């Protein structure tokens, strides 16, 4: 037997989550059901809440990521100025 659940979530978060669900081929209902099933199985959240999960995965701080991004952007700008980069035309 199923039950209906009413919760309040920010509208933009719903829009973005719905888009992700469509991209991965599931419904929001299925996503929430999977979340709840994993919560029950693990007796907790199936992930560690984080503002920057990718940074945590690699053990980097936000400052380190910003320095790396600036370095990469500078390298790209240098390559572009030196004519080493070609514009992408959409054809491979």
PDB file of N, CA and C in Angstrom:
ATOM      1  N   UNK A   1       0.845  -1.175   0.000  1.00  0.00           N
ATOM      2  CA  UNK A   1       0.000   0.000   0.000  1.00  0.00           C
ATOM      3  C   UNK A   1       0.894   1.243   0.000  1.00  0.00           C
ATOM      4  N   UNK A   2       0.527   2.238  -0.753  1.00  0.00           N
ATOM      5  CA  UNK A   2       1.306   3.474  -0.811  1.00  0.00           C
ATOM      6  C   UNK A   2       0.575   4.591  -0.083  1.00  0.00           C
ATOM      7  N   UNK A   3       1.336   5.567   0.332  1.00  0.00           N
ATOM      8  CA  UNK A   3       0.801   6.751   1.015  1.00  0.00           C
ATOM      9  C   UNK A   3       1.238   7.981   0.242  1.00  0.00           C
ATOM     10  N   UNK A   4       0.478   9.045   0.370  1.00  0.00           N
ATOM     11  CA  UNK A   4       0.850  10.322  -0.230  1.00  0.00           C
ATOM     12  C   UNK A   4       1.587  11.145   0.813  1.00  0.00           C
ATOM     13  N   UNK A   5       2.692  11.772   0.398  1.00  0.00           N
ATOM     14  CA  UNK A   5       3.520  12.577   1.289  1.00  0.00           C
ATOM     15  C   UNK A   5       3.495  14.019   0.793  1.00  0.00           C
ATOM     16  N   UNK A   6       3.229  14.948   1.696  1.00  0.00           N
ATOM     17  CA  UNK A   6       3.248  16.376   1.343  1.00  0.00           C
ATOM     18  C   UNK A   6       4.414  17.029   2.076  1.00  0.00           C
ATOM     19  N   UNK A   7       5.288  17.647   1.307  1.00  0.00           N
ATOM     20  CA  UNK A   7       6.443  18.337   1.889  1.00  0.00           C
ATOM     21  C   UNK A   7       6.621  19.678   1.192  1.00  0.00           C
ATOM     22  N   UNK A   8       7.314  20.575   1.844  1.00  0.00           N
ATOM     23  CA  UNK A   8       7.595  21.884   1.253  1.00  0.00           C
ATOM     24  C   UNK A   8       9.071  21.926   0.852  1.00  0.00           C
ATOM     25  N   UNK A   9       9.288  22.239  -0.428  1.00  0.00           N
ATOM     26  CA  UNK A   9      10.636  22.334  -0.982  1.00  0.00           C
ATOM     27  C   UNK A   9      10.671  23.563  -1.880  1.00  0.00           C
ATOM     28  N   UNK A  10      11.806  24.248  -1.902  1.00  0.00           N
ATOM     29  CA  UNK A  10      11.942  25.435  -2.745  1.00  0.00           C
ATOM     30  C   UNK A  10      11.624  25.089  -4.199  1.00  0.00           C
ATOM     31  N   UNK A  11      10.854  25.952  -4.840  1.00  0.00           N
ATOM     32  CA  UNK A  11      10.384  25.716  -6.214  1.00  0.00           C
ATOM     33  C   UNK A  11      11.541  25.442  -7.181  1.00  0.00           C
ATOM     34  N   UNK A  12      12.600  26.252  -7.119  1.00  0.00           N
ATOM     35  CA  UNK A  12      13.719  26.076  -8.054  1.00  0.00           C
ATOM     36  C   UNK A  12      14.401  24.729  -7.850  1.00  0.00           C
ATOM     37  N   UNK A  13      14.495  24.274  -6.607  1.00  0.00           N
ATOM     38  CA  UNK A  13      15.089  22.970  -6.334  1.00  0.00           C
ATOM     39  C   UNK A  13      14.252  21.861  -6.965  1.00  0.00           C
ATOM     40  N   UNK A  14      12.941  22.001  -6.903  1.00  0.00           N
ATOM     41  CA  UNK A  14      12.044  21.019  -7.520  1.00  0.00           C
ATOM     42  C   UNK A  14      12.262  20.992  -9.031  1.00  0.00           C
ATOM     43  N   UNK A  15      12.339  22.166  -9.646  1.00  0.00           N
ATOM     44  CA  UNK A  15      12.537  22.256 -11.098  1.00  0.00           C
ATOM     45  C   UNK A  15      13.845  21.575 -11.500  1.00  0.00           C
ATOM     46  N   UNK A  16      14.922  21.880 -10.777  1.00  0.00           N
ATOM     47  CA  UNK A  16      16.229  21.317 -11.111  1.00  0.00           C
ATOM     48  C   UNK A  16      16.279  19.816 -10.849  1.00  0.00           C
ATOM     49  N   UNK A  17      15.687  19.365  -9.743  1.00  0.00           N
ATOM     50  CA  UNK A  17      15.669  17.935  -9.432  1.00  0.00           C
ATOM     51  C   UNK A  17      14.835  17.168 -10.452  1.00  0.00           C
ATOM     52  N   UNK A  18      13.731  17.749 -10.883  1.00  0.00           N
ATOM     53  CA  UNK A  18      12.890  17.114 -11.896  1.00  0.00           C
ATOM     54  C   UNK A  18      13.671  16.945 -13.198  1.00  0.00           C
ATOM     55  N   UNK A  19      14.467  17.946 -13.543  1.00  0.00           N
ATOM     56  CA  UNK A  19      15.292  17.875 -14.753  1.00  0.00           C
ATOM     57  C   UNK A  19      16.314  16.743 -14.639  1.00  0.00           C
ATOM     58  N   UNK A  20      16.949  16.624 -13.477  1.00  0.00           N
ATOM     59  CA  UNK A  20      17.916  15.546 -13.260  1.00  0.00           C
ATOM     60  C   UNK A  20      17.222  14.191 -13.378  1.00  0.00           C
ATOM     61  N   UNK A  21      16.054  14.068 -12.785  1.00  0.00           N
ATOM     62  CA  UNK A  21      15.304  12.809 -12.867  1.00  0.00           C
ATOM     63  C   UNK A  21      15.015  12.445 -14.319  1.00  0.00           C
ATOM     64  N   UNK A  22      14.589  13.411 -15.107  1.00  0.00           N
ATOM     65  CA  UNK A  22      14.324  13.146 -16.531  1.00  0.00           C
ATOM     66  C   UNK A  22      15.594  12.693 -17.238  1.00  0.00           C
ATOM     67  N   UNK A  23      16.716  13.354 -16.927  1.00  0.00           N
ATOM     68  CA  UNK A  23      17.989  13.012 -17.569  1.00  0.00           C
ATOM     69  C   UNK A  23      18.413  11.581 -17.267  1.00  0.00           C
ATOM     70  N   UNK A  24      18.142  11.109 -16.054  1.00  0.00           N
ATOM     71  CA  UNK A  24      18.565   9.755 -15.689  1.00  0.00           C
ATOM     72  C   UNK A  24      17.450   8.730 -15.845  1.00  0.00           C
ATOM     73  N   UNK A  25      16.296   9.172 -16.327  1.00  0.00           N
ATOM     74  CA  UNK A  25      15.227   8.253 -16.681  1.00  0.00           C
ATOM     75  C   UNK A  25      14.374   7.721 -15.548  1.00  0.00           C
ATOM     76  N   UNK A  26      14.217   8.519 -14.495  1.00  0.00           N
ATOM     77  CA  UNK A  26      13.329   8.108 -13.401  1.00  0.00           C
ATOM     78  C   UNK A  26      12.377   9.252 -13.070  1.00  0.00           C
ATOM     79  N   UNK A  27      11.348   8.935 -12.319  1.00  0.00           N
ATOM     80  CA  UNK A  27      10.410   9.967 -11.878  1.00  0.00           C
ATOM     81  C   UNK A  27      10.867  10.514 -10.530  1.00  0.00           C
ATOM     82  N   UNK A  28      10.428  11.717 -10.175  1.00  0.00           N
ATOM     83  CA  UNK A  28      10.734  12.222  -8.838  1.00  0.00           C
ATOM     84  C   UNK A  28      10.203  11.287  -7.745  1.00  0.00           C
ATOM     85  N   UNK A  29       9.047  10.674  -7.974  1.00  0.00           N
ATOM     86  CA  UNK A  29       8.501   9.723  -7.000  1.00  0.00           C
ATOM     87  C   UNK A  29       9.459   8.554  -6.803  1.00  0.00           C
ATOM     88  N   UNK A  30       9.996   8.030  -7.905  1.00  0.00           N
ATOM     89  CA  UNK A  30      10.949   6.919  -7.807  1.00  0.00           C
ATOM     90  C   UNK A  30      12.213   7.357  -7.069  1.00  0.00           C
ATOM     91  N   UNK A  31      12.680   8.577  -7.339  1.00  0.00           N
ATOM     92  CA  UNK A  31      13.886   9.076  -6.678  1.00  0.00           C
ATOM     93  C   UNK A  31      13.685   9.181  -5.168  1.00  0.00           C
ATOM     94  N   UNK A  32      12.551   9.734  -4.753  1.00  0.00           N
ATOM     95  CA  UNK A  32      12.269   9.868  -3.318  1.00  0.00           C
ATOM     96  C   UNK A  32      12.095   8.484  -2.692  1.00  0.00           C
ATOM     97  N   UNK A  33      11.444   7.572  -3.398  1.00  0.00           N
ATOM     98  CA  UNK A  33      11.274   6.207  -2.882  1.00  0.00           C
ATOM     99  C   UNK A  33      12.625   5.532  -2.683  1.00  0.00           C
ATOM    100  N   UNK A  34      13.551   5.728  -3.645  1.00  0.00           N
ATOM    101  CA  UNK A  34      14.898   5.156  -3.506  1.00  0.00           C
ATOM    102  C   UNK A  34      15.629   5.771  -2.323  1.00  0.00           C
ATOM    103  N   UNK A  35      15.501   7.092  -2.163  1.00  0.00           N
ATOM    104  CA  UNK A  35      16.132   7.771  -1.034  1.00  0.00           C
ATOM    105  C   UNK A  35      15.625   7.194   0.279  1.00  0.00           C
ATOM    106  N   UNK A  36      14.303   7.085   0.411  1.00  0.00           N
ATOM    107  CA  UNK A  36      13.723   6.562   1.647  1.00  0.00           C
ATOM    108  C   UNK A  36      14.148   5.118   1.894  1.00  0.00           C
ATOM    109  N   UNK A  37      14.182   4.289   0.841  1.00  0.00           N
ATOM    110  CA  UNK A  37      14.585   2.888   0.999  1.00  0.00           C
ATOM    111  C   UNK A  37      16.020   2.796   1.512  1.00  0.00           C
ATOM    112  N   UNK A  38      16.912   3.625   0.970  1.00  0.00           N
ATOM    113  CA  UNK A  38      18.299   3.617   1.425  1.00  0.00           C
ATOM    114  C   UNK A  38      18.429   4.164   2.847  1.00  0.00           C
ATOM    115  N   UNK A  39      17.634   5.173   3.184  1.00  0.00           N
ATOM    116  CA  UNK A  39      17.658   5.701   4.555  1.00  0.00           C
ATOM    117  C   UNK A  39      17.276   4.615   5.552  1.00  0.00           C
ATOM    118  N   UNK A  40      16.250   3.850   5.224  1.00  0.00           N
ATOM    119  CA  UNK A  40      15.806   2.779   6.121  1.00  0.00           C
ATOM    120  C   UNK A  40      16.876   1.702   6.209  1.00  0.00           C
ATOM    121  N   UNK A  41      17.430   1.302   5.070  1.00  0.00           N
ATOM    122  CA  UNK A  41      18.445   0.248   5.032  1.00  0.00           C
ATOM    123  C   UNK A  41      19.695   0.645   5.817  1.00  0.00           C
ATOM    124  N   UNK A  42      20.121   1.891   5.663  1.00  0.00           N
ATOM    125  CA  UNK A  42      21.347   2.366   6.305  1.00  0.00           C
ATOM    126  C   UNK A  42      21.121   2.988   7.676  1.00  0.00           C
ATOM    127  N   UNK A  43      19.843   3.228   7.994  1.00  0.00           N
ATOM    128  CA  UNK A  43      19.477   3.906   9.245  1.00  0.00           C
ATOM    129  C   UNK A  43      20.105   5.292   9.302  1.00  0.00           C
ATOM    130  N   UNK A  44      20.162   5.962   8.171  1.00  0.00           N
ATOM    131  CA  UNK A  44      20.717   7.311   8.059  1.00  0.00           C
ATOM    132  C   UNK A  44      20.684   7.739   6.609  1.00  0.00           C
ATOM    133  N   UNK A  45      21.255   8.888   6.334  1.00  0.00           N
ATOM    134  CA  UNK A  45      21.306   9.366   4.953  1.00  0.00           C
ATOM    135  C   UNK A  45      22.315   8.545   4.148  1.00  0.00           C
ATOM    136  N   UNK A  46      22.018   8.255   2.875  1.00  0.00           N
ATOM    137  CA  UNK A  46      22.945   7.473   2.056  1.00  0.00           C
ATOM    138  C   UNK A  46      24.072   8.317   1.453  1.00  0.00           C
ATOM    139  N   UNK A  47      24.295   9.482   1.994  1.00  0.00           N
ATOM    140  CA  UNK A  47      25.351  10.376   1.530  1.00  0.00           C
ATOM    141  C   UNK A  47      25.678  11.324   2.667  1.00  0.00           C
ATOM    142  N   UNK A  48      26.842  11.952   2.582  1.00  0.00           N
ATOM    143  CA  UNK A  48      27.208  12.948   3.582  1.00  0.00           C
ATOM    144  C   UNK A  48      26.858  14.317   3.021  1.00  0.00           C
ATOM    145  N   UNK A  49      25.960  15.061   3.673  1.00  0.00           N
ATOM    146  CA  UNK A  49      25.597  16.384   3.160  1.00  0.00           C
ATOM    147  C   UNK A  49      26.830  17.280   3.043  1.00  0.00           C
ATOM    148  N   UNK A  50      26.938  17.974   1.915  1.00  0.00           N
ATOM    149  CA  UNK A  50      28.085  18.842   1.677  1.00  0.00           C
ATOM    150  C   UNK A  50      27.716  19.892   0.643  1.00  0.00           C
ATOM    151  N   UNK A  51      28.274  21.076   0.797  1.00  0.00           N
ATOM    152  CA  UNK A  51      28.081  22.115  -0.210  1.00  0.00           C
ATOM    153  C   UNK A  51      28.882  21.802  -1.470  1.00  0.00           C
ATOM    154  N   UNK A  52      30.022  21.116  -1.308  1.00  0.00           N
ATOM    155  CA  UNK A  52      30.911  20.813  -2.424  1.00  0.00           C
ATOM    156  C   UNK A  52      31.373  19.355  -2.343  1.00  0.00           C
ATOM    157  N   UNK A  53      30.503  18.395  -2.689  1.00  0.00           N
ATOM    158  CA  UNK A  53      30.877  16.982  -2.552  1.00  0.00           C
ATOM    159  C   UNK A  53      32.088  16.594  -3.390  1.00  0.00           C
ATOM    160  N   UNK A  54      32.269  17.187  -4.558  1.00  0.00           N
ATOM    161  CA  UNK A  54      33.420  16.843  -5.389  1.00  0.00           C
ATOM    162  C   UNK A  54      34.721  17.254  -4.705  1.00  0.00           C
ATOM    163  N   UNK A  55      34.701  18.393  -4.020  1.00  0.00           N
ATOM    164  CA  UNK A  55      35.902  18.828  -3.304  1.00  0.00           C
ATOM    165  C   UNK A  55      36.221  17.868  -2.171  1.00  0.00           C
ATOM    166  N   UNK A  56      35.203  17.441  -1.437  1.00  0.00           N
ATOM    167  CA  UNK A  56      35.420  16.502  -0.336  1.00  0.00           C
ATOM    168  C   UNK A  56      35.973  15.185  -0.846  1.00  0.00           C
ATOM    169  N   UNK A  57      35.479  14.749  -2.007  1.00  0.00           N
ATOM    170  CA  UNK A  57      35.921  13.472  -2.567  1.00  0.00           C
ATOM    171  C   UNK A  57      37.422  13.468  -2.806  1.00  0.00           C
ATOM    172  N   UNK A  58      37.963  14.608  -3.218  1.00  0.00           N
ATOM    173  CA  UNK A  58      39.388  14.706  -3.506  1.00  0.00           C
ATOM    174  C   UNK A  58      40.181  15.331  -2.362  1.00  0.00           C
ATOM    175  N   UNK A  59      39.517  15.649  -1.277  1.00  0.00           N
ATOM    176  CA  UNK A  59      40.202  16.213  -0.124  1.00  0.00           C
ATOM    177  C   UNK A  59      40.716  17.623  -0.369  1.00  0.00           C
ATOM    178  N   UNK A  60      40.054  18.366  -1.247  1.00  0.00           N
ATOM    179  CA  UNK A  60      40.487  19.724  -1.576  1.00  0.00           C
ATOM    180  C   UNK A  60      39.617  20.739  -0.848  1.00  0.00           C
ATOM    181  N   UNK A  61      40.196  21.887  -0.605  1.00  0.00           N
ATOM    182  CA  UNK A  61      39.423  22.988  -0.032  1.00  0.00           C
ATOM    183  C   UNK A  61      38.903  23.857  -1.172  1.00  0.00           C
ATOM    184  N   UNK A  62      37.953  24.714  -0.866  1.00  0.00           N
ATOM    185  CA  UNK A  62      37.426  25.625  -1.877  1.00  0.00           C
ATOM    186  C   UNK A  62      38.527  26.551  -2.380  1.00  0.00           C
ATOM    187  N   UNK A  63      39.387  27.024  -1.486  1.00  0.00           N
ATOM    188  CA  UNK A  63      40.497  27.898  -1.895  1.00  0.00           C
ATOM    189  C   UNK A  63      41.423  27.181  -2.877  1.00  0.00           C
ATOM    190  N   UNK A  64      41.741  25.914  -2.593  1.00  0.00           N
ATOM    191  CA  UNK A  64      42.606  25.142  -3.491  1.00  0.00           C
ATOM    192  C   UNK A  64      41.955  24.965  -4.861  1.00  0.00           C
ATOM    193  N   UNK A  65      40.657  24.720  -4.865  1.00  0.00           N
ATOM    194  CA  UNK A  65      39.934  24.556  -6.128  1.00  0.00           C
ATOM    195  C   UNK A  65      39.941  25.855  -6.922  1.00  0.00           C
ATOM    196  N   UNK A  66      39.778  26.976  -6.241  1.00  0.00           N
ATOM    197  CA  UNK A  66      39.779  28.267  -6.935  1.00  0.00           C
ATOM    198  C   UNK A  66      41.158  28.586  -7.504  1.00  0.00           C
ATOM    199  N   UNK A  67      42.216  28.243  -6.777  1.00  0.00           N
ATOM    200  CA  UNK A  67      43.579  28.454  -7.275  1.00  0.00           C
ATOM    201  C   UNK A  67      43.815  27.581  -8.510  1.00  0.00           C
ATOM    202  N   UNK A  68      43.373  26.319  -8.447  1.00  0.00           N
ATOM    203  CA  UNK A  68      43.533  25.411  -9.588  1.00  0.00           C
ATOM    204  C   UNK A  68      42.750  25.909 -10.798  1.00  0.00           C
ATOM    205  N   UNK A  69      41.548  26.423 -10.556  1.00  0.00           N
ATOM    206  CA  UNK A  69      40.737  26.951 -11.660  1.00  0.00           C
ATOM    207  C   UNK A  69      41.424  28.156 -12.299  1.00  0.00           C
ATOM    208  N   UNK A  70      41.949  29.063 -11.478  1.00  0.00           N
ATOM    209  CA  UNK A  70      42.633  30.248 -12.004  1.00  0.00           C
ATOM    210  C   UNK A  70      43.860  29.844 -12.819  1.00  0.00           C
ATOM    211  N   UNK A  71      44.588  28.843 -12.335  1.00  0.00           N
ATOM    212  CA  UNK A  71      45.769  28.354 -13.053  1.00  0.00           C
ATOM    213  C   UNK A  71      45.361  27.765 -14.407  1.00  0.00           C
ATOM    214  N   UNK A  72      44.303  26.968 -14.418  1.00  0.00           N
ATOM    215  CA  UNK A  72      43.825  26.364 -15.664  1.00  0.00           C
ATOM    216  C   UNK A  72      43.344  27.433 -16.638  1.00  0.00           C
ATOM    217  N   UNK A  73      42.611  28.426 -16.131  1.00  0.00           N
ATOM    218  CA  UNK A  73      42.124  29.507 -16.993  1.00  0.00           C
ATOM    219  C   UNK A  73      43.291  30.297 -17.587  1.00  0.00           C
ATOM    220  N   UNK A  74      44.328  30.534 -16.794  1.00  0.00           N
ATOM    221  CA  UNK A  74      45.504  31.259 -17.286  1.00  0.00           C
ATOM    222  C   UNK A  74      46.221  30.444 -18.360  1.00  0.00           C
ATOM    223  N   UNK A  75      46.313  29.144 -18.155  1.00  0.00           N
ATOM    224  CA  UNK A  75      46.956  28.276 -19.144  1.00  0.00           C
ATOM    225  C   UNK A  75      46.165  28.266 -20.457  1.00  0.00           C
ATOM    226  N   UNK A  76      44.853  28.190 -20.350  1.00  0.00           N
ATOM    227  CA  UNK A  76      43.995  28.216 -21.539  1.00  0.00           C
ATOM    228  C   UNK A  76      44.143  29.548 -22.270  1.00  0.00           C
ATOM    229  N   UNK A  77      44.151  30.644 -21.516  1.00  0.00           N
ATOM    230  CA  UNK A  77      44.302  31.971 -22.128  1.00  0.00           C
ATOM    231  C   UNK A  77      45.645  32.078 -22.846  1.00  0.00           C
ATOM    232  N   UNK A  78      46.699  31.548 -22.228  1.00  0.00           N
ATOM    233  CA  UNK A  78      48.025  31.566 -22.860  1.00  0.00           C
ATOM    234  C   UNK A  78      48.056  30.743 -24.138  1.00  0.00           C
ATOM    235  N   UNK A  79      47.453  29.563 -24.099  1.00  0.00           N
ATOM    236  CA  UNK A  79      47.387  28.710 -25.291  1.00  0.00           C
ATOM    237  C   UNK A  79      46.567  29.373 -26.392  1.00  0.00           C
ATOM    238  N   UNK A  80      45.481  30.027 -26.004  1.00  0.00           N
ATOM    239  CA  UNK A  80      44.630  30.719 -26.982  1.00  0.00           C
ATOM    240  C   UNK A  80      45.420  31.858 -27.643  1.00  0.00           C
ATOM    241  N   UNK A  81      46.142  32.619 -26.825  1.00  0.00           N
ATOM    242  CA  UNK A  81      46.928  33.746 -27.341  1.00  0.00           C
ATOM    243  C   UNK A  81      48.049  33.253 -28.261  1.00  0.00           C
ATOM    244  N   UNK A  82      48.625  32.103 -27.942  1.00  0.00           N
ATOM    245  CA  UNK A  82      49.714  31.544 -28.746  1.00  0.00           C
ATOM    246  C   UNK A  82      49.201  30.821 -29.991  1.00  0.00           C
ATOM    247  N   UNK A  83      47.884  30.764 -30.150  1.00  0.00           N
ATOM    248  CA  UNK A  83      47.306  30.113 -31.326  1.00  0.00           C
ATOM    249  C   UNK A  83      47.299  28.598 -31.253  1.00  0.00           C
ATOM    250  N   UNK A  84      47.468  28.053 -30.062  1.00  0.00           N
ATOM    251  CA  UNK A  84      47.495  26.599 -29.895  1.00  0.00           C
ATOM    252  C   UNK A  84      46.101  25.981 -29.850  1.00  0.00           C
ATOM    253  N   UNK A  85      45.084  26.807 -29.657  1.00  0.00           N
ATOM    254  CA  UNK A  85      43.716  26.298 -29.563  1.00  0.00           C
ATOM    255  C   UNK A  85      42.934  26.678 -30.806  1.00  0.00           C
ATOM    256  N   UNK A  86      42.109  25.743 -31.249  1.00  0.00           N
ATOM    257  CA  UNK A  86      41.233  26.015 -32.386  1.00  0.00           C
ATOM    258  C   UNK A  86      39.809  26.101 -31.873  1.00  0.00           C
ATOM    259  N   UNK A  87      39.015  27.012 -32.425  1.00  0.00           N
ATOM    260  CA  UNK A  87      37.619  27.115 -31.977  1.00  0.00           C
ATOM    261  C   UNK A  87      36.846  25.848 -32.344  1.00  0.00           C
ATOM    262  N   UNK A  88      35.953  25.428 -31.472  1.00  0.00           N
ATOM    263  CA  UNK A  88      35.124  24.254 -31.729  1.00  0.00           C
ATOM    264  C   UNK A  88      33.999  24.644 -32.669  1.00  0.00           C
ATOM    265  N   UNK A  89      33.875  23.919 -33.762  1.00  0.00           N
ATOM    266  CA  UNK A  89      32.860  24.225 -34.775  1.00  0.00           C
ATOM    267  C   UNK A  89      31.632  23.339 -34.649  1.00  0.00           C
ATOM    268  N   UNK A  90      31.697  22.367 -33.764  1.00  0.00           N
ATOM    269  CA  UNK A  90      30.587  21.426 -33.624  1.00  0.00           C
ATOM    270  C   UNK A  90      30.807  20.172 -34.440  1.00  0.00           C
ATOM    271  N   UNK A  91      31.856  20.150 -35.238  1.00  0.00           N
ATOM    272  CA  UNK A  91      32.184  18.978 -36.058  1.00  0.00           C
ATOM    273  C   UNK A  91      33.452  18.342 -35.519  1.00  0.00           C
ATOM    274  N   UNK A  92      33.392  17.044 -35.322  1.00  0.00           N
ATOM    275  CA  UNK A  92      34.570  16.333 -34.820  1.00  0.00           C
ATOM    276  C   UNK A  92      35.378  15.748 -35.946  1.00  0.00           C
TER     277      UNK A  92
END
